[in-house]
PDB file of N, CA and C in Angstrom:
ATOM      1  N   VAL A   5     -25.688  -1.793 -19.244  1.00 49.00           N
ATOM      2  CA  VAL A   5     -24.482  -2.447 -18.757  1.00 49.00           C
ATOM      3  C   VAL A   5     -24.565  -2.627 -17.243  1.00 49.00           C
ATOM      4  N   ALA A   6     -24.995  -1.599 -16.525  1.00 57.00           N
ATOM      5  CA  ALA A   6     -25.100  -1.699 -15.067  1.00 57.00           C
ATOM      6  C   ALA A   6     -26.133  -2.748 -14.679  1.00 57.00           C
ATOM      7  N   SER A   7     -27.223  -2.818 -15.421  1.00 56.00           N
ATOM      8  CA  SER A   7     -28.240  -3.812 -15.084  1.00 56.00           C
ATOM      9  C   SER A   7     -27.741  -5.222 -15.361  1.00 56.00           C
ATOM     10  N   ALA A   8     -26.903  -5.397 -16.365  1.00 56.00           N
ATOM     11  CA  ALA A   8     -26.333  -6.712 -16.640  1.00 56.00           C
ATOM     12  C   ALA A   8     -25.422  -7.149 -15.499  1.00 56.00           C
ATOM     13  N   TRP A   9     -24.633  -6.216 -14.944  1.00 56.00           N
ATOM     14  CA  TRP A   9     -23.764  -6.547 -13.824  1.00 56.00           C
ATOM     15  C   TRP A   9     -24.596  -6.884 -12.592  1.00 56.00           C
ATOM     16  N   ALA A  10     -25.652  -6.131 -12.374  1.00 61.00           N
ATOM     17  CA  ALA A  10     -26.501  -6.384 -11.213  1.00 61.00           C
ATOM     18  C   ALA A  10     -27.185  -7.742 -11.314  1.00 61.00           C
ATOM     19  N   ALA A  11     -27.554  -8.135 -12.518  1.00 64.00           N
ATOM     20  CA  ALA A  11     -28.245  -9.413 -12.707  1.00 64.00           C
ATOM     21  C   ALA A  11     -27.298 -10.593 -12.516  1.00 64.00           C
ATOM     22  N   SER A  12     -26.062 -10.462 -12.998  1.00 71.00           N
ATOM     23  CA  SER A  12     -25.139 -11.591 -12.939  1.00 71.00           C
ATOM     24  C   SER A  12     -24.226 -11.548 -11.721  1.00 71.00           C
ATOM     25  N   GLY A  13     -24.105 -10.416 -11.050  1.00 73.00           N
ATOM     26  CA  GLY A  13     -23.231 -10.293  -9.895  1.00 73.00           C
ATOM     27  C   GLY A  13     -21.798 -10.035 -10.326  1.00 73.00           C
ATOM     28  N   PRO A  14     -20.917  -9.842  -9.363  1.00 73.00           N
ATOM     29  CA  PRO A  14     -19.521  -9.570  -9.692  1.00 73.00           C
ATOM     30  C   PRO A  14     -18.852 -10.784 -10.333  1.00 73.00           C
ATOM     31  N   SER A  15     -17.885 -10.511 -11.166  1.00 80.00           N
ATOM     32  CA  SER A  15     -17.168 -11.591 -11.835  1.00 80.00           C
ATOM     33  C   SER A  15     -15.717 -11.610 -11.376  1.00 80.00           C
ATOM     34  N   ALA A  16     -14.975 -12.593 -11.832  1.00 80.00           N
ATOM     35  CA  ALA A  16     -13.552 -12.683 -11.513  1.00 80.00           C
ATOM     36  C   ALA A  16     -12.798 -11.489 -12.092  1.00 80.00           C
ATOM     37  N   LEU A  17     -13.267 -10.983 -13.198  1.00 83.00           N
ATOM     38  CA  LEU A  17     -12.627  -9.813 -13.807  1.00 83.00           C
ATOM     39  C   LEU A  17     -12.746  -8.595 -12.897  1.00 83.00           C
ATOM     40  N   ASP A  18     -13.862  -8.455 -12.235  1.00 82.00           N
ATOM     41  CA  ASP A  18     -14.032  -7.362 -11.276  1.00 82.00           C
ATOM     42  C   ASP A  18     -12.968  -7.448 -10.181  1.00 82.00           C
ATOM     43  N   GLY A  19     -12.717  -8.644  -9.706  1.00 80.00           N
ATOM     44  CA  GLY A  19     -11.700  -8.841  -8.679  1.00 80.00           C
ATOM     45  C   GLY A  19     -10.309  -8.505  -9.164  1.00 80.00           C
ATOM     46  N   LEU A  20     -10.027  -8.833 -10.409  1.00 85.00           N
ATOM     47  CA  LEU A  20      -8.719  -8.510 -10.974  1.00 85.00           C
ATOM     48  C   LEU A  20      -8.487  -7.008 -11.023  1.00 85.00           C
ATOM     49  N   VAL A  21      -9.551  -6.258 -11.172  1.00 84.00           N
ATOM     50  CA  VAL A  21      -9.445  -4.803 -11.190  1.00 84.00           C
ATOM     51  C   VAL A  21      -9.421  -4.251  -9.767  1.00 84.00           C
ATOM     52  N   LEU A  22     -10.263  -4.761  -8.903  1.00 89.00           N
ATOM     53  CA  LEU A  22     -10.412  -4.194  -7.572  1.00 89.00           C
ATOM     54  C   LEU A  22      -9.262  -4.515  -6.618  1.00 89.00           C
ATOM     55  N   VAL A  23      -8.662  -5.669  -6.726  1.00 87.00           N
ATOM     56  CA  VAL A  23      -7.592  -6.032  -5.795  1.00 87.00           C
ATOM     57  C   VAL A  23      -6.392  -5.089  -5.919  1.00 87.00           C
ATOM     58  N   PRO A  24      -5.873  -4.807  -7.115  1.00 86.00           N
ATOM     59  CA  PRO A  24      -4.751  -3.860  -7.187  1.00 86.00           C
ATOM     60  C   PRO A  24      -5.123  -2.452  -6.717  1.00 86.00           C
ATOM     61  N   VAL A  25      -6.349  -2.037  -6.975  1.00 88.00           N
ATOM     62  CA  VAL A  25      -6.798  -0.725  -6.507  1.00 88.00           C
ATOM     63  C   VAL A  25      -6.822  -0.713  -4.979  1.00 88.00           C
ATOM     64  N   PHE A  26      -7.357  -1.749  -4.378  1.00 90.00           N
ATOM     65  CA  PHE A  26      -7.390  -1.863  -2.919  1.00 90.00           C
ATOM     66  C   PHE A  26      -5.974  -1.841  -2.339  1.00 90.00           C
ATOM     67  N   MET A  27      -5.069  -2.587  -2.939  1.00 88.00           N
ATOM     68  CA  MET A  27      -3.691  -2.638  -2.457  1.00 88.00           C
ATOM     69  C   MET A  27      -3.026  -1.263  -2.533  1.00 88.00           C
ATOM     70  N   ALA A  28      -3.259  -0.544  -3.614  1.00 87.00           N
ATOM     71  CA  ALA A  28      -2.674   0.789  -3.766  1.00 87.00           C
ATOM     72  C   ALA A  28      -3.234   1.759  -2.732  1.00 87.00           C
ATOM     73  N   VAL A  29      -4.520   1.698  -2.495  1.00 90.00           N
ATOM     74  CA  VAL A  29      -5.135   2.588  -1.510  1.00 90.00           C
ATOM     75  C   VAL A  29      -4.589   2.294  -0.110  1.00 90.00           C
ATOM     76  N   ILE A  30      -4.516   1.056   0.270  1.00 90.00           N
ATOM     77  CA  ILE A  30      -3.998   0.688   1.592  1.00 90.00           C
ATOM     78  C   ILE A  30      -2.548   1.138   1.743  1.00 90.00           C
ATOM     79  N   ALA A  31      -1.750   0.896   0.720  1.00 88.00           N
ATOM     80  CA  ALA A  31      -0.337   1.271   0.797  1.00 88.00           C
ATOM     81  C   ALA A  31      -0.159   2.777   0.882  1.00 88.00           C
ATOM     82  N   ARG A  32      -0.883   3.509   0.083  1.00 90.00           N
ATOM     83  CA  ARG A  32      -0.717   4.970   0.060  1.00 90.00           C
ATOM     84  C   ARG A  32      -1.380   5.654   1.236  1.00 90.00           C
ATOM     85  N   ARG A  33      -2.512   5.159   1.664  1.00 93.00           N
ATOM     86  CA  ARG A  33      -3.277   5.838   2.711  1.00 93.00           C
ATOM     87  C   ARG A  33      -2.794   5.465   4.117  1.00 93.00           C
ATOM     88  N   PHE A  34      -2.354   4.236   4.315  1.00 92.00           N
ATOM     89  CA  PHE A  34      -2.019   3.787   5.659  1.00 92.00           C
ATOM     90  C   PHE A  34      -0.552   3.398   5.833  1.00 92.00           C
ATOM     91  N   ILE A  35      -0.025   2.554   4.977  1.00 89.00           N
ATOM     92  CA  ILE A  35       1.322   2.017   5.193  1.00 89.00           C
ATOM     93  C   ILE A  35       2.394   3.084   4.996  1.00 89.00           C
ATOM     94  N   ALA A  36       2.354   3.822   3.900  1.00 89.00           N
ATOM     95  CA  ALA A  36       3.385   4.832   3.632  1.00 89.00           C
ATOM     96  C   ALA A  36       3.431   5.912   4.713  1.00 89.00           C
ATOM     97  N   PRO A  37       2.291   6.498   5.124  1.00 94.00           N
ATOM     98  CA  PRO A  37       2.380   7.502   6.190  1.00 94.00           C
ATOM     99  C   PRO A  37       2.910   6.932   7.510  1.00 94.00           C
ATOM    100  N   GLU A  38       2.531   5.705   7.823  1.00 94.00           N
ATOM    101  CA  GLU A  38       3.017   5.094   9.064  1.00 94.00           C
ATOM    102  C   GLU A  38       4.515   4.850   8.990  1.00 94.00           C
ATOM    103  N   GLU A  39       5.011   4.383   7.854  1.00 92.00           N
ATOM    104  CA  GLU A  39       6.448   4.178   7.716  1.00 92.00           C
ATOM    105  C   GLU A  39       7.198   5.504   7.762  1.00 92.00           C
ATOM    106  N   ASP A  40       6.646   6.550   7.177  1.00 94.00           N
ATOM    107  CA  ASP A  40       7.272   7.872   7.256  1.00 94.00           C
ATOM    108  C   ASP A  40       7.366   8.342   8.711  1.00 94.00           C
ATOM    109  N   ARG A  41       6.306   8.146   9.458  1.00 97.00           N
ATOM    110  CA  ARG A  41       6.276   8.531  10.865  1.00 97.00           C
ATOM    111  C   ARG A  41       7.321   7.745  11.671  1.00 97.00           C
ATOM    112  N   LEU A  42       7.387   6.447  11.441  1.00 95.00           N
ATOM    113  CA  LEU A  42       8.380   5.627  12.140  1.00 95.00           C
ATOM    114  C   LEU A  42       9.802   6.015  11.745  1.00 95.00           C
ATOM    115  N   ARG A  43       9.998   6.344  10.473  1.00 96.00           N
ATOM    116  CA  ARG A  43      11.316   6.759   9.986  1.00 96.00           C
ATOM    117  C   ARG A  43      11.768   8.042  10.699  1.00 96.00           C
ATOM    118  N   ARG A  44      10.844   8.968  10.918  1.00 97.00           N
ATOM    119  CA  ARG A  44      11.176  10.220  11.609  1.00 97.00           C
ATOM    120  C   ARG A  44      11.418  10.007  13.106  1.00 97.00           C
ATOM    121  N   LEU A  45      10.581   9.189  13.741  1.00 98.00           N
ATOM    122  CA  LEU A  45      10.682   9.003  15.188  1.00 98.00           C
ATOM    123  C   LEU A  45      11.834   8.090  15.611  1.00 98.00           C
ATOM    124  N   PHE A  46      12.107   7.073  14.799  1.00 97.00           N
ATOM    125  CA  PHE A  46      13.116   6.071  15.144  1.00 97.00           C
ATOM    126  C   PHE A  46      14.020   5.818  13.938  1.00 97.00           C
ATOM    127  N   PRO A  47      14.861   6.769  13.562  1.00 97.00           N
ATOM    128  CA  PRO A  47      15.624   6.631  12.311  1.00 97.00           C
ATOM    129  C   PRO A  47      16.524   5.390  12.262  1.00 97.00           C
ATOM    130  N   ALA A  48      17.302   5.146  13.301  1.00 97.00           N
ATOM    131  CA  ALA A  48      18.215   3.995  13.271  1.00 97.00           C
ATOM    132  C   ALA A  48      17.454   2.674  13.332  1.00 97.00           C
ATOM    133  N   GLU A  49      16.466   2.609  14.221  1.00 97.00           N
ATOM    134  CA  GLU A  49      15.694   1.376  14.358  1.00 97.00           C
ATOM    135  C   GLU A  49      14.896   1.076  13.097  1.00 97.00           C
ATOM    136  N   PHE A  50      14.323   2.127  12.504  1.00 95.00           N
ATOM    137  CA  PHE A  50      13.550   1.909  11.280  1.00 95.00           C
ATOM    138  C   PHE A  50      14.456   1.445  10.144  1.00 95.00           C
ATOM    139  N   ALA A  51      15.637   2.033  10.035  1.00 95.00           N
ATOM    140  CA  ALA A  51      16.570   1.617   8.978  1.00 95.00           C
ATOM    141  C   ALA A  51      16.932   0.139   9.135  1.00 95.00           C
ATOM    142  N   ALA A  52      17.195  -0.286  10.367  1.00 95.00           N
ATOM    143  CA  ALA A  52      17.528  -1.698  10.607  1.00 95.00           C
ATOM    144  C   ALA A  52      16.338  -2.597  10.303  1.00 95.00           C
ATOM    145  N   TRP A  53      15.163  -2.195  10.766  1.00 93.00           N
ATOM    146  CA  TRP A  53      13.960  -3.000  10.518  1.00 93.00           C
ATOM    147  C   TRP A  53      13.652  -3.105   9.027  1.00 93.00           C
ATOM    148  N   SER A  54      13.699  -1.962   8.322  1.00 90.00           N
ATOM    149  CA  SER A  54      13.348  -1.979   6.900  1.00 90.00           C
ATOM    150  C   SER A  54      14.385  -2.728   6.068  1.00 90.00           C
ATOM    151  N   ALA A  55      15.624  -2.793   6.532  1.00 91.00           N
ATOM    152  CA  ALA A  55      16.656  -3.546   5.805  1.00 91.00           C
ATOM    153  C   ALA A  55      16.392  -5.044   5.854  1.00 91.00           C
ATOM    154  N   ARG A  56      15.765  -5.503   6.931  1.00 91.00           N
ATOM    155  CA  ARG A  56      15.528  -6.950   7.053  1.00 91.00           C
ATOM    156  C   ARG A  56      14.084  -7.365   6.777  1.00 91.00           C
ATOM    157  N   THR A  57      13.208  -6.403   6.485  1.00 88.00           N
ATOM    158  CA  THR A  57      11.794  -6.696   6.289  1.00 88.00           C
ATOM    159  C   THR A  57      11.396  -6.467   4.834  1.00 88.00           C
ATOM    160  N   ARG A  58      10.752  -7.443   4.246  1.00 84.00           N
ATOM    161  CA  ARG A  58      10.287  -7.297   2.867  1.00 84.00           C
ATOM    162  C   ARG A  58       9.097  -6.360   2.814  1.00 84.00           C
ATOM    163  N   ARG A  59       8.989  -5.632   1.723  1.00 78.00           N
ATOM    164  CA  ARG A  59       7.872  -4.709   1.529  1.00 78.00           C
ATOM    165  C   ARG A  59       6.639  -5.491   1.110  1.00 78.00           C
ATOM    166  N   TRP A  60       5.474  -5.016   1.511  1.00 68.00           N
ATOM    167  CA  TRP A  60       4.214  -5.639   1.126  1.00 68.00           C
ATOM    168  C   TRP A  60       3.981  -5.435  -0.361  1.00 68.00           C
ATOM    169  N   VAL A  61       4.025  -4.190  -0.793  1.00 62.00           N
ATOM    170  CA  VAL A  61       3.910  -3.850  -2.207  1.00 62.00           C
ATOM    171  C   VAL A  61       4.923  -2.745  -2.448  1.00 62.00           C
ATOM    172  N   SER A  62       6.092  -3.122  -2.905  1.00 59.00           N
ATOM    173  CA  SER A  62       7.169  -2.142  -2.988  1.00 59.00           C
ATOM    174  C   SER A  62       6.898  -1.041  -4.006  1.00 59.00           C
ATOM    175  N   LEU A  63       6.249  -1.358  -5.104  1.00 49.00           N
ATOM    176  CA  LEU A  63       6.004  -0.351  -6.131  1.00 49.00           C
ATOM    177  C   LEU A  63       5.116   0.768  -5.610  1.00 49.00           C
ATOM    178  N   THR A  64       4.070   0.431  -4.885  1.00 46.00           N
ATOM    179  CA  THR A  64       3.154   1.462  -4.410  1.00 46.00           C
ATOM    180  C   THR A  64       3.697   2.192  -3.194  1.00 46.00           C
ATOM    181  N   LEU A  65       4.724   1.660  -2.553  1.00 47.00           N
ATOM    182  CA  LEU A  65       5.289   2.337  -1.399  1.00 47.00           C
ATOM    183  C   LEU A  65       6.397   3.302  -1.767  1.00 47.00           C
ATOM    184  N   SER A  66       6.902   3.219  -2.973  1.00 51.00           N
ATOM    185  CA  SER A  66       7.976   4.132  -3.338  1.00 51.00           C
ATOM    186  C   SER A  66       7.447   5.559  -3.398  1.00 51.00           C
ATOM    187  N   HIS A  67       8.284   6.502  -3.032  1.00 50.00           N
ATOM    188  CA  HIS A  67       7.870   7.897  -2.955  1.00 50.00           C
ATOM    189  C   HIS A  67       7.449   8.442  -4.321  1.00 50.00           C
ATOM    190  N   GLU A  68       7.995   7.915  -5.390  1.00 48.00           N
ATOM    191  CA  GLU A  68       7.653   8.403  -6.722  1.00 48.00           C
ATOM    192  C   GLU A  68       6.208   8.110  -7.094  1.00 48.00           C
ATOM    193  N   TRP A  69       5.613   7.084  -6.500  1.00 45.00           N
ATOM    194  CA  TRP A  69       4.257   6.675  -6.881  1.00 45.00           C
ATOM    195  C   TRP A  69       3.190   7.279  -5.992  1.00 45.00           C
ATOM    196  N   ARG A  70       3.582   8.011  -4.959  1.00 45.00           N
ATOM    197  CA  ARG A  70       2.579   8.577  -4.054  1.00 45.00           C
ATOM    198  C   ARG A  70       1.831   9.716  -4.691  1.00 45.00           C
ATOM    199  N   LEU A  71       0.573   9.822  -4.358  1.00 41.00           N
ATOM    200  CA  LEU A  71      -0.259  10.937  -4.856  1.00 41.00           C
ATOM    201  C   LEU A  71      -0.145  12.128  -3.944  1.00 41.00           C
TER     202      LEU A  71
END
């Protein structure tokens, strides 16, 4: 199976799997900790900013989904 993938290269199906994984890693590893830090340092400003700013990936940023 691995040799078949190496011979044909990545497919669109690979991208369908990898893009959501990449998005989850970025959201959990970088965006969520940064938003937590901003929330602690600037509570009023962060609340105002987050009320008017759409989330990049809201499902992966919710606290329930964090690892």
